[in-house]
JSON list of C-alpha atoms in Angstrom, two decimals:
[
{"chain": "A", "resi": 1114, "resn": "LYS", "atom": "CA", "xyz": [123.80, 121.03, 75.26]},
{"chain": "A", "resi": 1115, "resn": "ASN", "atom": "CA", "xyz": [123.66, 117.73, 73.20]},
{"chain": "A", "resi": 1116, "resn": "GLU", "atom": "CA", "xyz": [120.35, 116.71, 71.82]},
{"chain": "A", "resi": 1117, "resn": "VAL", "atom": "CA", "xyz": [120.03, 112.97, 71.20]},
{"chain": "A", "resi": 1118, "resn": "GLU", "atom": "CA", "xyz": [117.45, 111.68, 68.83]},
{"chain": "A", "resi": 1119, "resn": "GLN", "atom": "CA", "xyz": [116.57, 108.02, 68.12]},
{"chain": "A", "resi": 1120, "resn": "SER", "atom": "CA", "xyz": [114.51, 106.51, 65.48]},
{"chain": "A", "resi": 1121, "resn": "PRO", "atom": "CA", "xyz": [112.26, 104.74, 65.26]},
{"chain": "A", "resi": 1122, "resn": "GLN", "atom": "CA", "xyz": [110.51, 105.31, 68.63]},
{"chain": "A", "resi": 1123, "resn": "ASN", "atom": "CA", "xyz": [108.77, 101.87, 68.28]},
{"chain": "A", "resi": 1124, "resn": "LEU", "atom": "CA", "xyz": [109.67, 98.92, 66.14]},
{"chain": "A", "resi": 1125, "resn": "THR", "atom": "CA", "xyz": [108.01, 95.64, 65.70]},
{"chain": "A", "resi": 1126, "resn": "ALA", "atom": "CA", "xyz": [109.78, 92.84, 63.82]},
{"chain": "A", "resi": 1127, "resn": "GLN", "atom": "CA", "xyz": [109.30, 89.22, 62.92]},
{"chain": "A", "resi": 1128, "resn": "GLU", "atom": "CA", "xyz": [111.83, 86.75, 64.36]},
{"chain": "A", "resi": 1129, "resn": "GLY", "atom": "CA", "xyz": [114.83, 86.42, 62.08]},
{"chain": "A", "resi": 1130, "resn": "GLU", "atom": "CA", "xyz": [114.61, 89.91, 60.59]},
{"chain": "A", "resi": 1131, "resn": "PHE", "atom": "CA", "xyz": [117.49, 92.28, 60.41]},
{"chain": "A", "resi": 1132, "resn": "ILE", "atom": "CA", "xyz": [116.95, 95.27, 62.66]},
{"chain": "A", "resi": 1133, "resn": "THR", "atom": "CA", "xyz": [118.47, 98.83, 62.48]},
{"chain": "A", "resi": 1134, "resn": "ILE", "atom": "CA", "xyz": [118.03, 101.47, 65.18]},
{"chain": "A", "resi": 1135, "resn": "ASN", "atom": "CA", "xyz": [119.39, 104.96, 64.57]},
{"chain": "A", "resi": 1136, "resn": "CYS", "atom": "CA", "xyz": [120.73, 107.66, 66.86]},
{"chain": "A", "resi": 1137, "resn": "SER", "atom": "CA", "xyz": [121.76, 111.22, 65.98]},
{"chain": "A", "resi": 1138, "resn": "TYR", "atom": "CA", "xyz": [123.29, 113.80, 68.13]},
{"chain": "A", "resi": 1139, "resn": "SER", "atom": "CA", "xyz": [123.81, 117.57, 67.78]},
{"chain": "A", "resi": 1140, "resn": "VAL", "atom": "CA", "xyz": [127.25, 118.25, 69.25]},
{"chain": "A", "resi": 1141, "resn": "GLY", "atom": "CA", "xyz": [130.56, 116.55, 68.95]},
{"chain": "A", "resi": 1142, "resn": "ILE", "atom": "CA", "xyz": [131.19, 113.76, 71.36]},
{"chain": "A", "resi": 1143, "resn": "SER", "atom": "CA", "xyz": [133.88, 111.87, 73.02]},
{"chain": "A", "resi": 1144, "resn": "ALA", "atom": "CA", "xyz": [132.03, 108.47, 73.22]},
{"chain": "A", "resi": 1145, "resn": "LEU", "atom": "CA", "xyz": [128.65, 107.00, 72.35]},
{"chain": "A", "resi": 1146, "resn": "HIS", "atom": "CA", "xyz": [127.04, 104.13, 74.39]},
{"chain": "A", "resi": 1147, "resn": "TRP", "atom": "CA", "xyz": [124.35, 101.72, 73.25]},
{"chain": "A", "resi": 1148, "resn": "LEU", "atom": "CA", "xyz": [122.32, 100.41, 76.23]},
{"chain": "A", "resi": 1149, "resn": "GLN", "atom": "CA", "xyz": [119.49, 97.84, 76.59]},
{"chain": "A", "resi": 1150, "resn": "GLN", "atom": "CA", "xyz": [116.77, 98.27, 79.10]},
{"chain": "A", "resi": 1151, "resn": "HIS", "atom": "CA", "xyz": [114.81, 95.19, 79.90]},
{"chain": "A", "resi": 1152, "resn": "PRO", "atom": "CA", "xyz": [111.00, 95.22, 80.76]},
{"chain": "A", "resi": 1153, "resn": "GLY", "atom": "CA", "xyz": [111.73, 95.18, 84.41]},
{"chain": "A", "resi": 1154, "resn": "GLY", "atom": "CA", "xyz": [113.75, 98.35, 84.10]},
{"chain": "A", "resi": 1155, "resn": "GLY", "atom": "CA", "xyz": [117.31, 97.13, 84.43]},
{"chain": "A", "resi": 1156, "resn": "ILE", "atom": "CA", "xyz": [119.94, 98.60, 82.08]},
{"chain": "A", "resi": 1157, "resn": "VAL", "atom": "CA", "xyz": [122.69, 96.69, 80.45]},
{"chain": "A", "resi": 1158, "resn": "SER", "atom": "CA", "xyz": [125.57, 98.38, 78.55]},
{"chain": "A", "resi": 1159, "resn": "LEU", "atom": "CA", "xyz": [125.86, 96.95, 75.10]},
{"chain": "A", "resi": 1160, "resn": "PHE", "atom": "CA", "xyz": [128.66, 98.96, 73.43]},
{"chain": "A", "resi": 1161, "resn": "MET", "atom": "CA", "xyz": [130.71, 102.10, 73.87]},
{"chain": "A", "resi": 1162, "resn": "LEU", "atom": "CA", "xyz": [132.36, 103.49, 70.82]},
{"chain": "A", "resi": 1163, "resn": "SER", "atom": "CA", "xyz": [134.08, 106.62, 69.67]},
{"chain": "A", "resi": 1164, "resn": "SER", "atom": "CA", "xyz": [134.80, 105.62, 66.13]},
{"chain": "A", "resi": 1165, "resn": "GLY", "atom": "CA", "xyz": [134.25, 102.88, 63.41]},
{"chain": "A", "resi": 1166, "resn": "LYS", "atom": "CA", "xyz": [132.39, 99.70, 64.28]},
{"chain": "A", "resi": 1167, "resn": "LYS", "atom": "CA", "xyz": [132.02, 97.09, 67.04]},
{"chain": "A", "resi": 1168, "resn": "LYS", "atom": "CA", "xyz": [130.45, 93.66, 66.99]},
{"chain": "A", "resi": 1169, "resn": "HIS", "atom": "CA", "xyz": [129.31, 91.35, 69.80]},
{"chain": "A", "resi": 1170, "resn": "GLY", "atom": "CA", "xyz": [127.41, 88.26, 68.72]},
{"chain": "A", "resi": 1171, "resn": "ARG", "atom": "CA", "xyz": [124.48, 89.32, 66.74]},
{"chain": "A", "resi": 1172, "resn": "LEU", "atom": "CA", "xyz": [124.83, 92.99, 67.56]},
{"chain": "A", "resi": 1173, "resn": "ILE", "atom": "CA", "xyz": [126.81, 95.45, 65.58]},
{"chain": "A", "resi": 1174, "resn": "ALA", "atom": "CA", "xyz": [127.16, 99.07, 66.30]},
{"chain": "A", "resi": 1175, "resn": "THR", "atom": "CA", "xyz": [128.56, 101.67, 63.90]},
{"chain": "A", "resi": 1176, "resn": "ILE", "atom": "CA", "xyz": [129.33, 105.39, 64.27]},
{"chain": "A", "resi": 1177, "resn": "ASN", "atom": "CA", "xyz": [130.02, 108.18, 61.86]},
{"chain": "A", "resi": 1178, "resn": "ILE", "atom": "CA", "xyz": [131.54, 111.12, 63.68]},
{"chain": "A", "resi": 1179, "resn": "GLN", "atom": "CA", "xyz": [131.31, 113.54, 60.77]},
{"chain": "A", "resi": 1180, "resn": "GLU", "atom": "CA", "xyz": [127.59, 112.92, 60.27]},
{"chain": "A", "resi": 1181, "resn": "LYS", "atom": "CA", "xyz": [127.06, 112.66, 64.06]},
{"chain": "A", "resi": 1182, "resn": "HIS", "atom": "CA", "xyz": [125.14, 109.46, 63.65]},
{"chain": "A", "resi": 1183, "resn": "SER", "atom": "CA", "xyz": [125.26, 105.90, 64.98]},
{"chain": "A", "resi": 1184, "resn": "SER", "atom": "CA", "xyz": [123.41, 102.72, 64.20]},
{"chain": "A", "resi": 1185, "resn": "LEU", "atom": "CA", "xyz": [122.66, 99.56, 66.26]},
{"chain": "A", "resi": 1186, "resn": "HIS", "atom": "CA", "xyz": [122.03, 96.52, 64.08]},
{"chain": "A", "resi": 1187, "resn": "ILE", "atom": "CA", "xyz": [120.64, 93.26, 65.35]},
{"chain": "A", "resi": 1188, "resn": "THR", "atom": "CA", "xyz": [121.01, 90.27, 62.88]},
{"chain": "A", "resi": 1189, "resn": "ALA", "atom": "CA", "xyz": [118.72, 87.34, 62.93]},
{"chain": "A", "resi": 1190, "resn": "SER", "atom": "CA", "xyz": [116.43, 88.90, 65.55]},
{"chain": "A", "resi": 1191, "resn": "HIS", "atom": "CA", "xyz": [114.92, 86.79, 68.29]},
{"chain": "A", "resi": 1192, "resn": "PRO", "atom": "CA", "xyz": [112.07, 87.42, 70.79]},
{"chain": "A", "resi": 1193, "resn": "ARG", "atom": "CA", "xyz": [114.51, 87.65, 73.71]},
{"chain": "A", "resi": 1194, "resn": "ASP", "atom": "CA", "xyz": [115.94, 90.78, 71.92]},
{"chain": "A", "resi": 1195, "resn": "SER", "atom": "CA", "xyz": [112.62, 92.59, 72.76]},
{"chain": "A", "resi": 1196, "resn": "ALA", "atom": "CA", "xyz": [113.69, 95.39, 75.04]},
{"chain": "A", "resi": 1197, "resn": "VAL", "atom": "CA", "xyz": [114.15, 99.23, 74.81]},
{"chain": "A", "resi": 1198, "resn": "TYR", "atom": "CA", "xyz": [117.44, 100.25, 73.31]},
{"chain": "A", "resi": 1199, "resn": "ILE", "atom": "CA", "xyz": [118.93, 103.48, 74.36]},
{"chain": "A", "resi": 1200, "resn": "CYS", "atom": "CA", "xyz": [121.66, 105.69, 72.94]},
{"chain": "A", "resi": 1201, "resn": "ALA", "atom": "CA", "xyz": [123.66, 107.84, 75.26]},
{"chain": "A", "resi": 1202, "resn": "VAL", "atom": "CA", "xyz": [126.51, 110.28, 74.46]},
{"chain": "A", "resi": 1203, "resn": "ARG", "atom": "CA", "xyz": [129.30, 111.87, 76.36]},
{"chain": "A", "resi": 1204, "resn": "SER", "atom": "CA", "xyz": [129.82, 115.33, 74.87]},
{"chain": "A", "resi": 1205, "resn": "ALA", "atom": "CA", "xyz": [133.35, 116.39, 73.94]},
{"chain": "A", "resi": 1206, "resn": "GLY", "atom": "CA", "xyz": [134.99, 118.69, 76.32]},
{"chain": "A", "resi": 1207, "resn": "ALA", "atom": "CA", "xyz": [137.49, 118.30, 79.20]},
{"chain": "A", "resi": 1208, "resn": "GLY", "atom": "CA", "xyz": [136.33, 116.90, 82.45]},
{"chain": "A", "resi": 1209, "resn": "SER", "atom": "CA", "xyz": [132.75, 116.04, 81.77]},
{"chain": "A", "resi": 1210, "resn": "TYR", "atom": "CA", "xyz": [131.77, 112.38, 81.86]},
{"chain": "A", "resi": 1211, "resn": "GLN", "atom": "CA", "xyz": [128.01, 112.78, 82.33]},
{"chain": "A", "resi": 1212, "resn": "LEU", "atom": "CA", "xyz": [125.92, 111.06, 79.68]},
{"chain": "A", "resi": 1213, "resn": "THR", "atom": "CA", "xyz": [122.95, 112.50, 77.75]},
{"chain": "A", "resi": 1214, "resn": "PHE", "atom": "CA", "xyz": [120.33, 109.97, 76.79]},
{"chain": "A", "resi": 1215, "resn": "GLY", "atom": "CA", "xyz": [117.92, 109.42, 73.90]},
{"chain": "A", "resi": 1216, "resn": "LYS", "atom": "CA", "xyz": [114.33, 108.50, 74.52]},
{"chain": "A", "resi": 1217, "resn": "GLY", "atom": "CA", "xyz": [114.99, 104.94, 73.57]},
{"chain": "A", "resi": 1218, "resn": "THR", "atom": "CA", "xyz": [113.63, 102.64, 70.89]},
{"chain": "A", "resi": 1219, "resn": "LYS", "atom": "CA", "xyz": [111.14, 100.01, 71.97]},
{"chain": "A", "resi": 1220, "resn": "LEU", "atom": "CA", "xyz": [111.71, 96.88, 70.08]},
{"chain": "A", "resi": 1221, "resn": "SER", "atom": "CA", "xyz": [109.33, 93.96, 69.95]},
{"chain": "A", "resi": 1222, "resn": "VAL", "atom": "CA", "xyz": [110.33, 90.75, 68.08]},
{"chain": "A", "resi": 1223, "resn": "ILE", "atom": "CA", "xyz": [107.37, 88.47, 67.26]},
{"chain": "A", "resi": 1224, "resn": "PRO", "atom": "CA", "xyz": [107.94, 84.76, 66.97]},
{"chain": "B", "resi": 339, "resn": "GLU", "atom": "CA", "xyz": [131.11, 88.37, 86.63]},
{"chain": "B", "resi": 340, "resn": "PRO", "atom": "CA", "xyz": [131.23, 91.36, 88.93]},
{"chain": "B", "resi": 341, "resn": "GLU", "atom": "CA", "xyz": [128.05, 93.50, 88.97]},
{"chain": "B", "resi": 342, "resn": "VAL", "atom": "CA", "xyz": [126.71, 96.64, 90.42]},
{"chain": "B", "resi": 343, "resn": "THR", "atom": "CA", "xyz": [123.98, 96.02, 93.05]},
{"chain": "B", "resi": 344, "resn": "GLN", "atom": "CA", "xyz": [121.37, 98.36, 94.45]},
{"chain": "B", "resi": 345, "resn": "THR", "atom": "CA", "xyz": [119.09, 98.14, 97.43]},
{"chain": "B", "resi": 346, "resn": "PRO", "atom": "CA", "xyz": [116.18, 98.27, 97.88]},
{"chain": "B", "resi": 347, "resn": "SER", "atom": "CA", "xyz": [114.70, 97.12, 94.53]},
{"chain": "B", "resi": 348, "resn": "HIS", "atom": "CA", "xyz": [111.49, 99.02, 95.43]},
{"chain": "B", "resi": 349, "resn": "GLN", "atom": "CA", "xyz": [110.79, 101.77, 97.95]},
{"chain": "B", "resi": 350, "resn": "VAL", "atom": "CA", "xyz": [107.50, 103.50, 98.81]},
{"chain": "B", "resi": 351, "resn": "THR", "atom": "CA", "xyz": [107.54, 106.55, 100.95]},
{"chain": "B", "resi": 352, "resn": "GLN", "atom": "CA", "xyz": [105.45, 109.46, 102.12]},
{"chain": "B", "resi": 353, "resn": "MET", "atom": "CA", "xyz": [106.14, 112.93, 100.78]},
{"chain": "B", "resi": 354, "resn": "GLY", "atom": "CA", "xyz": [108.43, 114.78, 103.02]},
{"chain": "B", "resi": 355, "resn": "GLN", "atom": "CA", "xyz": [110.25, 111.70, 104.34]},
{"chain": "B", "resi": 356, "resn": "GLU", "atom": "CA", "xyz": [113.96, 111.10, 103.82]},
{"chain": "B", "resi": 357, "resn": "VAL", "atom": "CA", "xyz": [115.10, 108.19, 101.78]},
{"chain": "B", "resi": 358, "resn": "ILE", "atom": "CA", "xyz": [118.51, 106.64, 101.33]},
{"chain": "B", "resi": 359, "resn": "LEU", "atom": "CA", "xyz": [119.09, 104.56, 98.05]},
{"chain": "B", "resi": 360, "resn": "ARG", "atom": "CA", "xyz": [122.15, 102.20, 98.38]},
{"chain": "B", "resi": 361, "resn": "CYS", "atom": "CA", "xyz": [124.56, 100.95, 95.67]},
{"chain": "B", "resi": 362, "resn": "VAL", "atom": "CA", "xyz": [127.45, 98.68, 95.90]},
{"chain": "B", "resi": 363, "resn": "PRO", "atom": "CA", "xyz": [129.67, 99.40, 92.88]},
{"chain": "B", "resi": 364, "resn": "ILE", "atom": "CA", "xyz": [132.07, 96.96, 91.31]},
{"chain": "B", "resi": 365, "resn": "SER", "atom": "CA", "xyz": [134.98, 96.57, 93.84]},
{"chain": "B", "resi": 366, "resn": "ASN", "atom": "CA", "xyz": [137.86, 98.10, 92.03]},
{"chain": "B", "resi": 367, "resn": "HIS", "atom": "CA", "xyz": [136.01, 100.90, 90.32]},
{"chain": "B", "resi": 368, "resn": "LEU", "atom": "CA", "xyz": [136.82, 104.57, 90.92]},
{"chain": "B", "resi": 369, "resn": "TYR", "atom": "CA", "xyz": [134.01, 106.53, 89.38]},
{"chain": "B", "resi": 370, "resn": "PHE", "atom": "CA", "xyz": [130.44, 106.47, 90.50]},
{"chain": "B", "resi": 371, "resn": "TYR", "atom": "CA", "xyz": [127.13, 107.83, 89.08]},
{"chain": "B", "resi": 372, "resn": "TRP", "atom": "CA", "xyz": [123.49, 108.23, 89.89]},
{"chain": "B", "resi": 373, "resn": "TYR", "atom": "CA", "xyz": [120.84, 108.58, 87.18]},
{"chain": "B", "resi": 374, "resn": "ARG", "atom": "CA", "xyz": [117.15, 108.61, 87.39]},
{"chain": "B", "resi": 375, "resn": "GLN", "atom": "CA", "xyz": [114.34, 107.87, 85.00]},
{"chain": "B", "resi": 376, "resn": "ILE", "atom": "CA", "xyz": [110.85, 109.16, 85.56]},
{"chain": "B", "resi": 377, "resn": "LEU", "atom": "CA", "xyz": [108.23, 106.75, 84.24]},
{"chain": "B", "resi": 378, "resn": "GLY", "atom": "CA", "xyz": [108.02, 107.04, 80.38]},
{"chain": "B", "resi": 379, "resn": "GLN", "atom": "CA", "xyz": [110.78, 109.59, 80.15]},
{"chain": "B", "resi": 380, "resn": "LYS", "atom": "CA", "xyz": [114.54, 109.61, 79.22]},
{"chain": "B", "resi": 381, "resn": "VAL", "atom": "CA", "xyz": [117.22, 108.57, 81.70]},
{"chain": "B", "resi": 382, "resn": "GLU", "atom": "CA", "xyz": [118.75, 111.75, 83.24]},
{"chain": "B", "resi": 383, "resn": "PHE", "atom": "CA", "xyz": [122.21, 112.13, 84.84]},
{"chain": "B", "resi": 384, "resn": "LEU", "atom": "CA", "xyz": [122.18, 113.29, 88.41]},
{"chain": "B", "resi": 385, "resn": "VAL", "atom": "CA", "xyz": [125.70, 113.33, 89.74]},
{"chain": "B", "resi": 386, "resn": "SER", "atom": "CA", "xyz": [129.13, 111.74, 89.48]},
{"chain": "B", "resi": 387, "resn": "PHE", "atom": "CA", "xyz": [131.58, 111.07, 92.24]},
{"chain": "B", "resi": 388, "resn": "TYR", "atom": "CA", "xyz": [135.30, 110.45, 92.30]},
{"chain": "B", "resi": 389, "resn": "ASN", "atom": "CA", "xyz": [137.94, 110.44, 94.99]},
{"chain": "B", "resi": 390, "resn": "ASN", "atom": "CA", "xyz": [135.36, 111.02, 97.65]},
{"chain": "B", "resi": 391, "resn": "GLU", "atom": "CA", "xyz": [133.89, 114.17, 96.20]},
{"chain": "B", "resi": 392, "resn": "ILE", "atom": "CA", "xyz": [131.32, 115.21, 93.63]},
{"chain": "B", "resi": 393, "resn": "SER", "atom": "CA", "xyz": [132.99, 115.74, 90.22]},
{"chain": "B", "resi": 394, "resn": "GLU", "atom": "CA", "xyz": [129.75, 116.79, 88.34]},
{"chain": "B", "resi": 395, "resn": "LYS", "atom": "CA", "xyz": [126.13, 117.43, 88.97]},
{"chain": "B", "resi": 396, "resn": "SER", "atom": "CA", "xyz": [123.07, 118.22, 87.02]},
{"chain": "B", "resi": 397, "resn": "GLU", "atom": "CA", "xyz": [120.51, 120.99, 87.75]},
{"chain": "B", "resi": 398, "resn": "ILE", "atom": "CA", "xyz": [118.31, 118.28, 89.09]},
{"chain": "B", "resi": 399, "resn": "PHE", "atom": "CA", "xyz": [120.75, 117.58, 91.86]},
{"chain": "B", "resi": 400, "resn": "ASP", "atom": "CA", "xyz": [119.60, 120.32, 94.15]},
{"chain": "B", "resi": 401, "resn": "ASP", "atom": "CA", "xyz": [120.10, 120.76, 97.96]},
{"chain": "B", "resi": 402, "resn": "GLN", "atom": "CA", "xyz": [117.58, 117.98, 98.57]},
{"chain": "B", "resi": 403, "resn": "PHE", "atom": "CA", "xyz": [120.09, 115.43, 97.23]},
{"chain": "B", "resi": 404, "resn": "SER", "atom": "CA", "xyz": [123.35, 114.32, 98.60]},
{"chain": "B", "resi": 405, "resn": "VAL", "atom": "CA", "xyz": [125.73, 111.39, 97.92]},
{"chain": "B", "resi": 406, "resn": "GLU", "atom": "CA", "xyz": [128.19, 109.66, 100.05]},
{"chain": "B", "resi": 407, "resn": "ARG", "atom": "CA", "xyz": [130.63, 106.86, 100.13]},
{"chain": "B", "resi": 408, "resn": "PRO", "atom": "CA", "xyz": [130.48, 106.02, 103.85]},
{"chain": "B", "resi": 409, "resn": "ASP", "atom": "CA", "xyz": [132.61, 102.89, 104.14]},
{"chain": "B", "resi": 410, "resn": "GLY", "atom": "CA", "xyz": [134.63, 102.43, 100.87]},
{"chain": "B", "resi": 411, "resn": "SER", "atom": "CA", "xyz": [132.13, 99.93, 99.37]},
{"chain": "B", "resi": 412, "resn": "ASN", "atom": "CA", "xyz": [128.67, 101.50, 99.51]},
{"chain": "B", "resi": 413, "resn": "PHE", "atom": "CA", "xyz": [127.59, 104.56, 97.49]},
{"chain": "B", "resi": 414, "resn": "THR", "atom": "CA", "xyz": [124.41, 106.15, 98.66]},
{"chain": "B", "resi": 415, "resn": "LEU", "atom": "CA", "xyz": [121.98, 108.65, 97.36]},
{"chain": "B", "resi": 416, "resn": "LYS", "atom": "CA", "xyz": [119.97, 110.60, 100.02]},
{"chain": "B", "resi": 417, "resn": "ILE", "atom": "CA", "xyz": [116.89, 112.58, 99.29]},
{"chain": "B", "resi": 418, "resn": "ARG", "atom": "CA", "xyz": [116.31, 114.77, 102.34]},
{"chain": "B", "resi": 419, "resn": "SER", "atom": "CA", "xyz": [112.51, 115.54, 101.91]},
{"chain": "B", "resi": 420, "resn": "THR", "atom": "CA", "xyz": [110.94, 113.66, 99.06]},
{"chain": "B", "resi": 421, "resn": "LYS", "atom": "CA", "xyz": [108.50, 115.26, 96.77]},
{"chain": "B", "resi": 422, "resn": "LEU", "atom": "CA", "xyz": [105.85, 113.62, 94.46]},
{"chain": "B", "resi": 423, "resn": "GLU", "atom": "CA", "xyz": [108.07, 114.37, 91.54]},
{"chain": "B", "resi": 424, "resn": "ASP", "atom": "CA", "xyz": [110.99, 112.39, 92.99]},
{"chain": "B", "resi": 425, "resn": "SER", "atom": "CA", "xyz": [109.07, 109.24, 92.00]},
{"chain": "B", "resi": 426, "resn": "ALA", "atom": "CA", "xyz": [111.28, 107.52, 89.48]},
{"chain": "B", "resi": 427, "resn": "MET", "atom": "CA", "xyz": [113.72, 104.61, 88.90]},
{"chain": "B", "resi": 428, "resn": "TYR", "atom": "CA", "xyz": [117.12, 105.44, 90.17]},
{"chain": "B", "resi": 429, "resn": "PHE", "atom": "CA", "xyz": [120.15, 103.80, 88.65]},
{"chain": "B", "resi": 430, "resn": "CYS", "atom": "CA", "xyz": [123.67, 103.69, 90.13]},
{"chain": "B", "resi": 431, "resn": "ALA", "atom": "CA", "xyz": [126.59, 103.10, 87.66]},
{"chain": "B", "resi": 432, "resn": "SER", "atom": "CA", "xyz": [130.29, 102.56, 88.31]},
{"chain": "B", "resi": 433, "resn": "GLY", "atom": "CA", "xyz": [133.37, 102.93, 85.98]},
{"chain": "B", "resi": 434, "resn": "GLY", "atom": "CA", "xyz": [136.93, 101.58, 86.37]},
{"chain": "B", "resi": 435, "resn": "VAL", "atom": "CA", "xyz": [140.27, 102.67, 84.93]},
{"chain": "B", "resi": 436, "resn": "ILE", "atom": "CA", "xyz": [138.61, 102.95, 81.56]},
{"chain": "B", "resi": 437, "resn": "ARG", "atom": "CA", "xyz": [136.27, 105.65, 82.67]},
{"chain": "B", "resi": 438, "resn": "GLU", "atom": "CA", "xyz": [134.24, 105.82, 79.59]},
{"chain": "B", "resi": 439, "resn": "THR", "atom": "CA", "xyz": [132.64, 102.36, 80.31]},
{"chain": "B", "resi": 440, "resn": "GLN", "atom": "CA", "xyz": [129.89, 102.53, 82.86]},
{"chain": "B", "resi": 441, "resn": "TYR", "atom": "CA", "xyz": [128.30, 99.46, 84.43]},
{"chain": "B", "resi": 442, "resn": "PHE", "atom": "CA", "xyz": [124.71, 99.94, 85.53]},
{"chain": "B", "resi": 443, "resn": "GLY", "atom": "CA", "xyz": [122.90, 98.58, 88.55]},
{"chain": "B", "resi": 444, "resn": "PRO", "atom": "CA", "xyz": [119.43, 97.10, 88.31]},
{"chain": "B", "resi": 445, "resn": "GLY", "atom": "CA", "xyz": [117.76, 100.28, 89.66]},
{"chain": "B", "resi": 446, "resn": "THR", "atom": "CA", "xyz": [115.60, 101.14, 92.66]},
{"chain": "B", "resi": 447, "resn": "ARG", "atom": "CA", "xyz": [112.01, 101.98, 91.91]},
{"chain": "B", "resi": 448, "resn": "LEU", "atom": "CA", "xyz": [111.01, 104.90, 94.23]},
{"chain": "B", "resi": 449, "resn": "LEU", "atom": "CA", "xyz": [107.32, 105.83, 94.68]},
{"chain": "B", "resi": 450, "resn": "VAL", "atom": "CA", "xyz": [106.48, 108.90, 96.74]},
{"chain": "B", "resi": 451, "resn": "LEU", "atom": "CA", "xyz": [102.92, 109.11, 97.87]}
]
């Protein structure tokens, strides 16, 4: 069973700071998702990646398959980025598409 | 932009009652999922559904739970006899041809008293 660990658990940043959230997992994967959970509880999918790097606006996600590690970066952080960021993985193996989730990183960006 | 919708947004029920949580996936999607998140805990996979049958389920998804796609658009999760520990946020998700990408609904917050 894949164990997904995120760090830090909580992160407070000043507006404009560069932010990094880390995710590591224990077993090989087919795909890794970064999700954003708003204070009201809703979940938005940010990225799905299986190798390399993806960028969307101020968000960048990278993955290192050999090291079983992924990072989510936010450049020029803004108070509206305040949310819980969740890493979820699909373990490698035929036929299984269930996701295993990390506990999330709670980000607060202060003006 | 198409989105997954869920109803109700909140539901309060008495222990032992049946509840049905409803989801409308994105219209051309083929793969459907239910997840739950107990307050303060991780999101957990419950079940996936494809081609009118369950394709995977977790240990949590016991005989008290069932899923159905009754009319080709709705996707429902039924809990037959709710327990206090069923109190959680329940998320529906759907995926299209690129099965890896899952789109989540806003969730239904269920409170069992």
